[in-house]
Amino acid sequence: MEFVTILLIAVSLAMDAFAVSISNGVSVKGFGKKQAATQGLYFGGFQFLMPVIGWVLGSSVKTYIESIDHWIAFVLLAIIGGNMIRESFGDDEEESGQSVLTAKVLLLQAVATSIDALAVGISFAILDVNIWWAAGIIGVVSFVLSFCGGMLGKGLGNFLQAKAEFAGGAVLILIGIKILVEHVFLGG
């Protein structure tokens, strides 16, 4: 898988964390660079770890599903992307009501925002992607966007939250379509 595709997947996966980071920046009293870096480490760490776990799970079943692997990758990415788009229209008030950013809150947010990366890791195993390289890119991108999202949230409010999640979902669906087209029509 080419670098640009991995980077687009990384940005798409980080949109949930970015949206939550904006919300944290808006709602957490005294939010600053330290809190932005801390949430970036949580989100980036889990966005790195979850694709690796998914890749291990996907590798164990790969030989049984090689003939339909491109369809599985497409369906997983379409479901993840569609869910992100659906959630972008929802009301996320419960996430923005935090007044203190504790380790427990960050852990729950990091796990919740990285579940999609688990499914992407399964797709990576099916597609023979170098998981360490891909997970590294995903983790770094998630850290950067989470840090920036927190700092942006401090000044911009909830305006960007739904739009970022919608964009991330749309990009994942487009990447799923690209994988399907490459395998079905272009013999990739």
Tab-separated table of C-alpha atoms in Angstrom:
chain	number	residue	atom	x	y	z
A	1	MET	CA	0.000	0.000	0.000
A	2	GLU	CA	1.430	3.364	-0.950
A	3	PHE	CA	2.395	6.044	1.581
A	4	VAL	CA	-0.316	8.497	0.504
A	5	THR	CA	-3.008	5.853	1.020
A	6	ILE	CA	-1.673	4.999	4.493
A	7	LEU	CA	-1.514	8.708	5.323
A	8	LEU	CA	-5.129	9.219	4.218
A	9	ILE	CA	-6.226	6.245	6.308
A	10	ALA	CA	-4.271	7.652	9.265
A	11	VAL	CA	-5.928	11.051	8.939
A	12	SER	CA	-9.347	9.423	8.579
A	13	LEU	CA	-8.853	7.249	11.650
A	14	ALA	CA	-7.643	10.240	13.645
A	15	MET	CA	-10.810	12.252	12.936
A	16	ASP	CA	-12.664	10.721	15.900
A	17	ALA	CA	-9.751	11.547	18.196
A	18	PHE	CA	-9.501	15.003	16.625
A	19	ALA	CA	-13.200	15.638	17.270
A	20	VAL	CA	-12.932	14.454	20.893
A	21	SER	CA	-9.776	16.550	21.314
A	22	ILE	CA	-11.603	19.648	20.141
A	23	SER	CA	-14.365	18.860	22.596
A	24	ASN	CA	-11.826	18.433	25.400
A	25	GLY	CA	-10.193	21.737	24.484
A	26	VAL	CA	-13.560	23.458	24.678
A	27	SER	CA	-14.836	21.891	27.881
A	28	VAL	CA	-11.866	21.150	30.142
A	29	LYS	CA	-11.048	23.938	32.544
A	30	GLY	CA	-7.468	25.149	32.221
A	31	PHE	CA	-6.831	23.146	29.047
A	32	GLY	CA	-3.384	23.883	27.642
A	33	LYS	CA	-0.356	22.381	25.906
A	34	LYS	CA	0.283	19.835	28.666
A	35	GLN	CA	-3.263	18.452	28.427
A	36	ALA	CA	-3.084	18.531	24.615
A	37	ALA	CA	0.165	16.525	24.663
A	38	THR	CA	-1.217	14.058	27.199
A	39	GLN	CA	-4.354	13.389	25.189
A	40	GLY	CA	-2.201	13.137	22.057
A	41	LEU	CA	-0.125	10.401	23.705
A	42	TYR	CA	-3.234	8.478	24.740
A	43	PHE	CA	-4.953	8.784	21.368
A	44	GLY	CA	-1.783	8.254	19.313
A	45	GLY	CA	-0.758	5.274	21.433
A	46	PHE	CA	-4.080	3.506	21.046
A	47	GLN	CA	-4.296	4.389	17.346
A	48	PHE	CA	-0.888	2.689	17.000
A	49	LEU	CA	-1.771	-0.346	19.122
A	50	MET	CA	-5.205	-1.203	17.723
A	51	PRO	CA	-4.159	-1.751	14.070
A	52	VAL	CA	-1.367	-4.026	15.320
A	53	ILE	CA	-3.897	-6.093	17.291
A	54	GLY	CA	-6.222	-6.153	14.261
A	55	TRP	CA	-3.341	-7.183	12.011
A	56	VAL	CA	-2.487	-10.108	14.302
A	57	LEU	CA	-6.133	-11.203	14.296
A	58	GLY	CA	-6.402	-10.756	10.527
A	59	SER	CA	-3.160	-12.641	9.852
A	60	SER	CA	-4.498	-15.706	11.619
A	61	VAL	CA	-7.419	-16.050	9.198
A	62	LYS	CA	-5.772	-14.709	6.057
A	63	THR	CA	-5.273	-18.011	4.220
A	64	TYR	CA	-8.984	-18.777	4.514
A	65	ILE	CA	-10.195	-15.526	2.998
A	66	GLU	CA	-7.610	-14.531	0.357
A	67	SER	CA	-10.074	-14.919	-2.534
A	68	ILE	CA	-12.456	-12.353	-1.065
A	69	ASP	CA	-9.964	-10.148	0.815
A	70	HIS	CA	-10.647	-7.017	-1.239
A	71	TRP	CA	-14.378	-7.311	-0.545
A	72	ILE	CA	-13.730	-7.661	3.183
A	73	ALA	CA	-11.453	-4.600	3.176
A	74	PHE	CA	-14.081	-2.631	1.238
A	75	VAL	CA	-16.940	-3.671	3.555
A	76	LEU	CA	-14.949	-2.942	6.738
A	77	LEU	CA	-13.859	0.494	5.530
A	78	ALA	CA	-17.352	1.306	4.229
A	79	ILE	CA	-18.929	0.335	7.556
A	80	ILE	CA	-16.378	2.318	9.554
A	81	GLY	CA	-16.664	5.341	7.261
A	82	GLY	CA	-20.450	5.179	7.165
A	83	ASN	CA	-20.593	4.973	10.944
A	84	MET	CA	-18.313	8.002	11.252
A	85	ILE	CA	-20.537	9.965	8.860
A	86	ARG	CA	-23.659	8.896	10.791
A	87	GLU	CA	-22.064	9.915	14.089
A	88	SER	CA	-21.130	13.304	12.637
A	89	PHE	CA	-24.843	14.142	12.538
A	90	GLY	CA	-25.406	13.052	16.150
A	91	ASP	CA	-25.387	15.096	19.326
A	92	ASP	CA	-22.097	14.635	21.202
A	93	GLU	CA	-22.975	16.707	24.238
A	94	GLU	CA	-22.021	13.910	26.636
A	95	GLU	CA	-18.410	14.085	25.463
A	96	SER	CA	-18.157	17.830	25.790
A	97	GLY	CA	-19.389	18.000	29.381
A	98	GLN	CA	-16.040	17.074	30.983
A	99	SER	CA	-14.653	19.570	33.441
A	100	VAL	CA	-11.513	17.555	34.330
A	101	LEU	CA	-9.358	15.463	32.005
A	102	THR	CA	-8.403	12.437	34.129
A	103	ALA	CA	-6.405	9.369	33.094
A	104	LYS	CA	-9.612	7.298	33.254
A	105	VAL	CA	-11.465	9.697	30.959
A	106	LEU	CA	-8.558	9.766	28.502
A	107	LEU	CA	-8.289	5.966	28.536
A	108	LEU	CA	-11.983	5.548	27.771
A	109	GLN	CA	-11.833	8.192	25.040
A	110	ALA	CA	-8.711	6.623	23.510
A	111	VAL	CA	-10.239	3.148	23.405
A	112	ALA	CA	-13.538	4.449	22.011
A	113	THR	CA	-11.850	6.462	19.274
A	114	SER	CA	-9.485	3.649	18.233
A	115	ILE	CA	-11.930	0.766	17.713
A	116	ASP	CA	-12.071	1.644	14.002
A	117	ALA	CA	-8.295	1.202	13.808
A	118	LEU	CA	-8.711	-2.427	14.943
A	119	ALA	CA	-10.848	-3.180	11.882
A	120	VAL	CA	-8.392	-1.333	9.647
A	121	GLY	CA	-5.603	-3.509	11.082
A	122	ILE	CA	-7.541	-6.604	9.986
A	123	SER	CA	-7.760	-5.099	6.487
A	124	PHE	CA	-4.009	-4.406	6.555
A	125	ALA	CA	-3.304	-8.071	7.312
A	126	ILE	CA	-5.479	-9.152	4.409
A	127	LEU	CA	-3.716	-6.687	2.089
A	128	ASP	CA	-0.163	-7.594	3.280
A	129	VAL	CA	0.587	-4.097	4.574
A	130	ASN	CA	3.728	-3.603	6.694
A	131	ILE	CA	1.925	-3.128	10.007
A	132	TRP	CA	4.751	-1.434	11.911
A	133	TRP	CA	5.182	1.227	9.256
A	134	ALA	CA	1.424	1.763	8.864
A	135	ALA	CA	0.677	1.720	12.612
A	136	GLY	CA	3.553	4.135	13.206
A	137	ILE	CA	2.130	6.591	10.696
A	138	ILE	CA	-1.354	6.203	12.178
A	139	GLY	CA	-0.055	6.773	15.719
A	140	VAL	CA	1.980	9.851	14.823
A	141	VAL	CA	-0.808	11.406	12.773
A	142	SER	CA	-3.278	10.750	15.582
A	143	PHE	CA	-0.939	12.326	18.143
A	144	VAL	CA	-0.436	15.448	16.018
A	145	LEU	CA	-4.120	15.865	15.198
A	146	SER	CA	-5.167	15.224	18.805
A	147	PHE	CA	-2.700	17.812	20.088
A	148	CYS	CA	-3.778	20.343	17.461
A	149	GLY	CA	-7.463	19.512	17.987
A	150	GLY	CA	-7.197	20.243	21.677
A	151	MET	CA	-5.512	23.547	21.053
A	152	LEU	CA	-8.035	24.459	18.354
A	153	GLY	CA	-10.917	23.471	20.606
A	154	LYS	CA	-9.681	25.927	23.171
A	155	GLY	CA	-10.578	28.745	20.798
A	156	LEU	CA	-12.969	27.468	18.142
A	157	GLY	CA	-15.665	25.618	20.063
A	158	ASN	CA	-17.724	22.685	18.820
A	159	PHE	CA	-18.163	24.020	15.276
A	160	LEU	CA	-15.533	21.745	13.715
A	161	GLN	CA	-16.387	18.536	15.573
A	162	ALA	CA	-19.078	17.051	13.302
A	163	LYS	CA	-17.403	18.249	10.099
A	164	ALA	CA	-14.098	16.523	10.941
A	165	GLU	CA	-15.801	13.216	11.688
A	166	PHE	CA	-17.868	13.418	8.476
A	167	ALA	CA	-14.738	14.097	6.403
A	168	GLY	CA	-12.898	11.190	8.029
A	169	GLY	CA	-15.759	8.800	7.298
A	170	ALA	CA	-16.005	9.912	3.681
A	171	VAL	CA	-12.274	9.395	3.129
A	172	LEU	CA	-12.423	5.852	4.581
A	173	ILE	CA	-15.297	4.946	2.264
A	174	LEU	CA	-13.384	6.337	-0.733
A	175	ILE	CA	-10.295	4.313	0.192
A	176	GLY	CA	-12.478	1.195	0.466
A	177	ILE	CA	-13.854	1.872	-3.017
A	178	LYS	CA	-10.302	2.402	-4.323
A	179	ILE	CA	-9.199	-0.993	-2.925
A	180	LEU	CA	-12.238	-2.700	-4.439
A	181	VAL	CA	-11.773	-1.084	-7.854
A	182	GLU	CA	-8.057	-1.942	-7.909
A	183	HIS	CA	-8.712	-5.625	-7.153
A	184	VAL	CA	-11.876	-6.170	-9.201
A	185	PHE	CA	-11.260	-4.016	-12.282
A	186	LEU	CA	-7.503	-3.474	-12.401
A	187	GLY	CA	-6.322	-6.896	-11.221
A	188	GLY	CA	-4.446	-5.363	-8.257
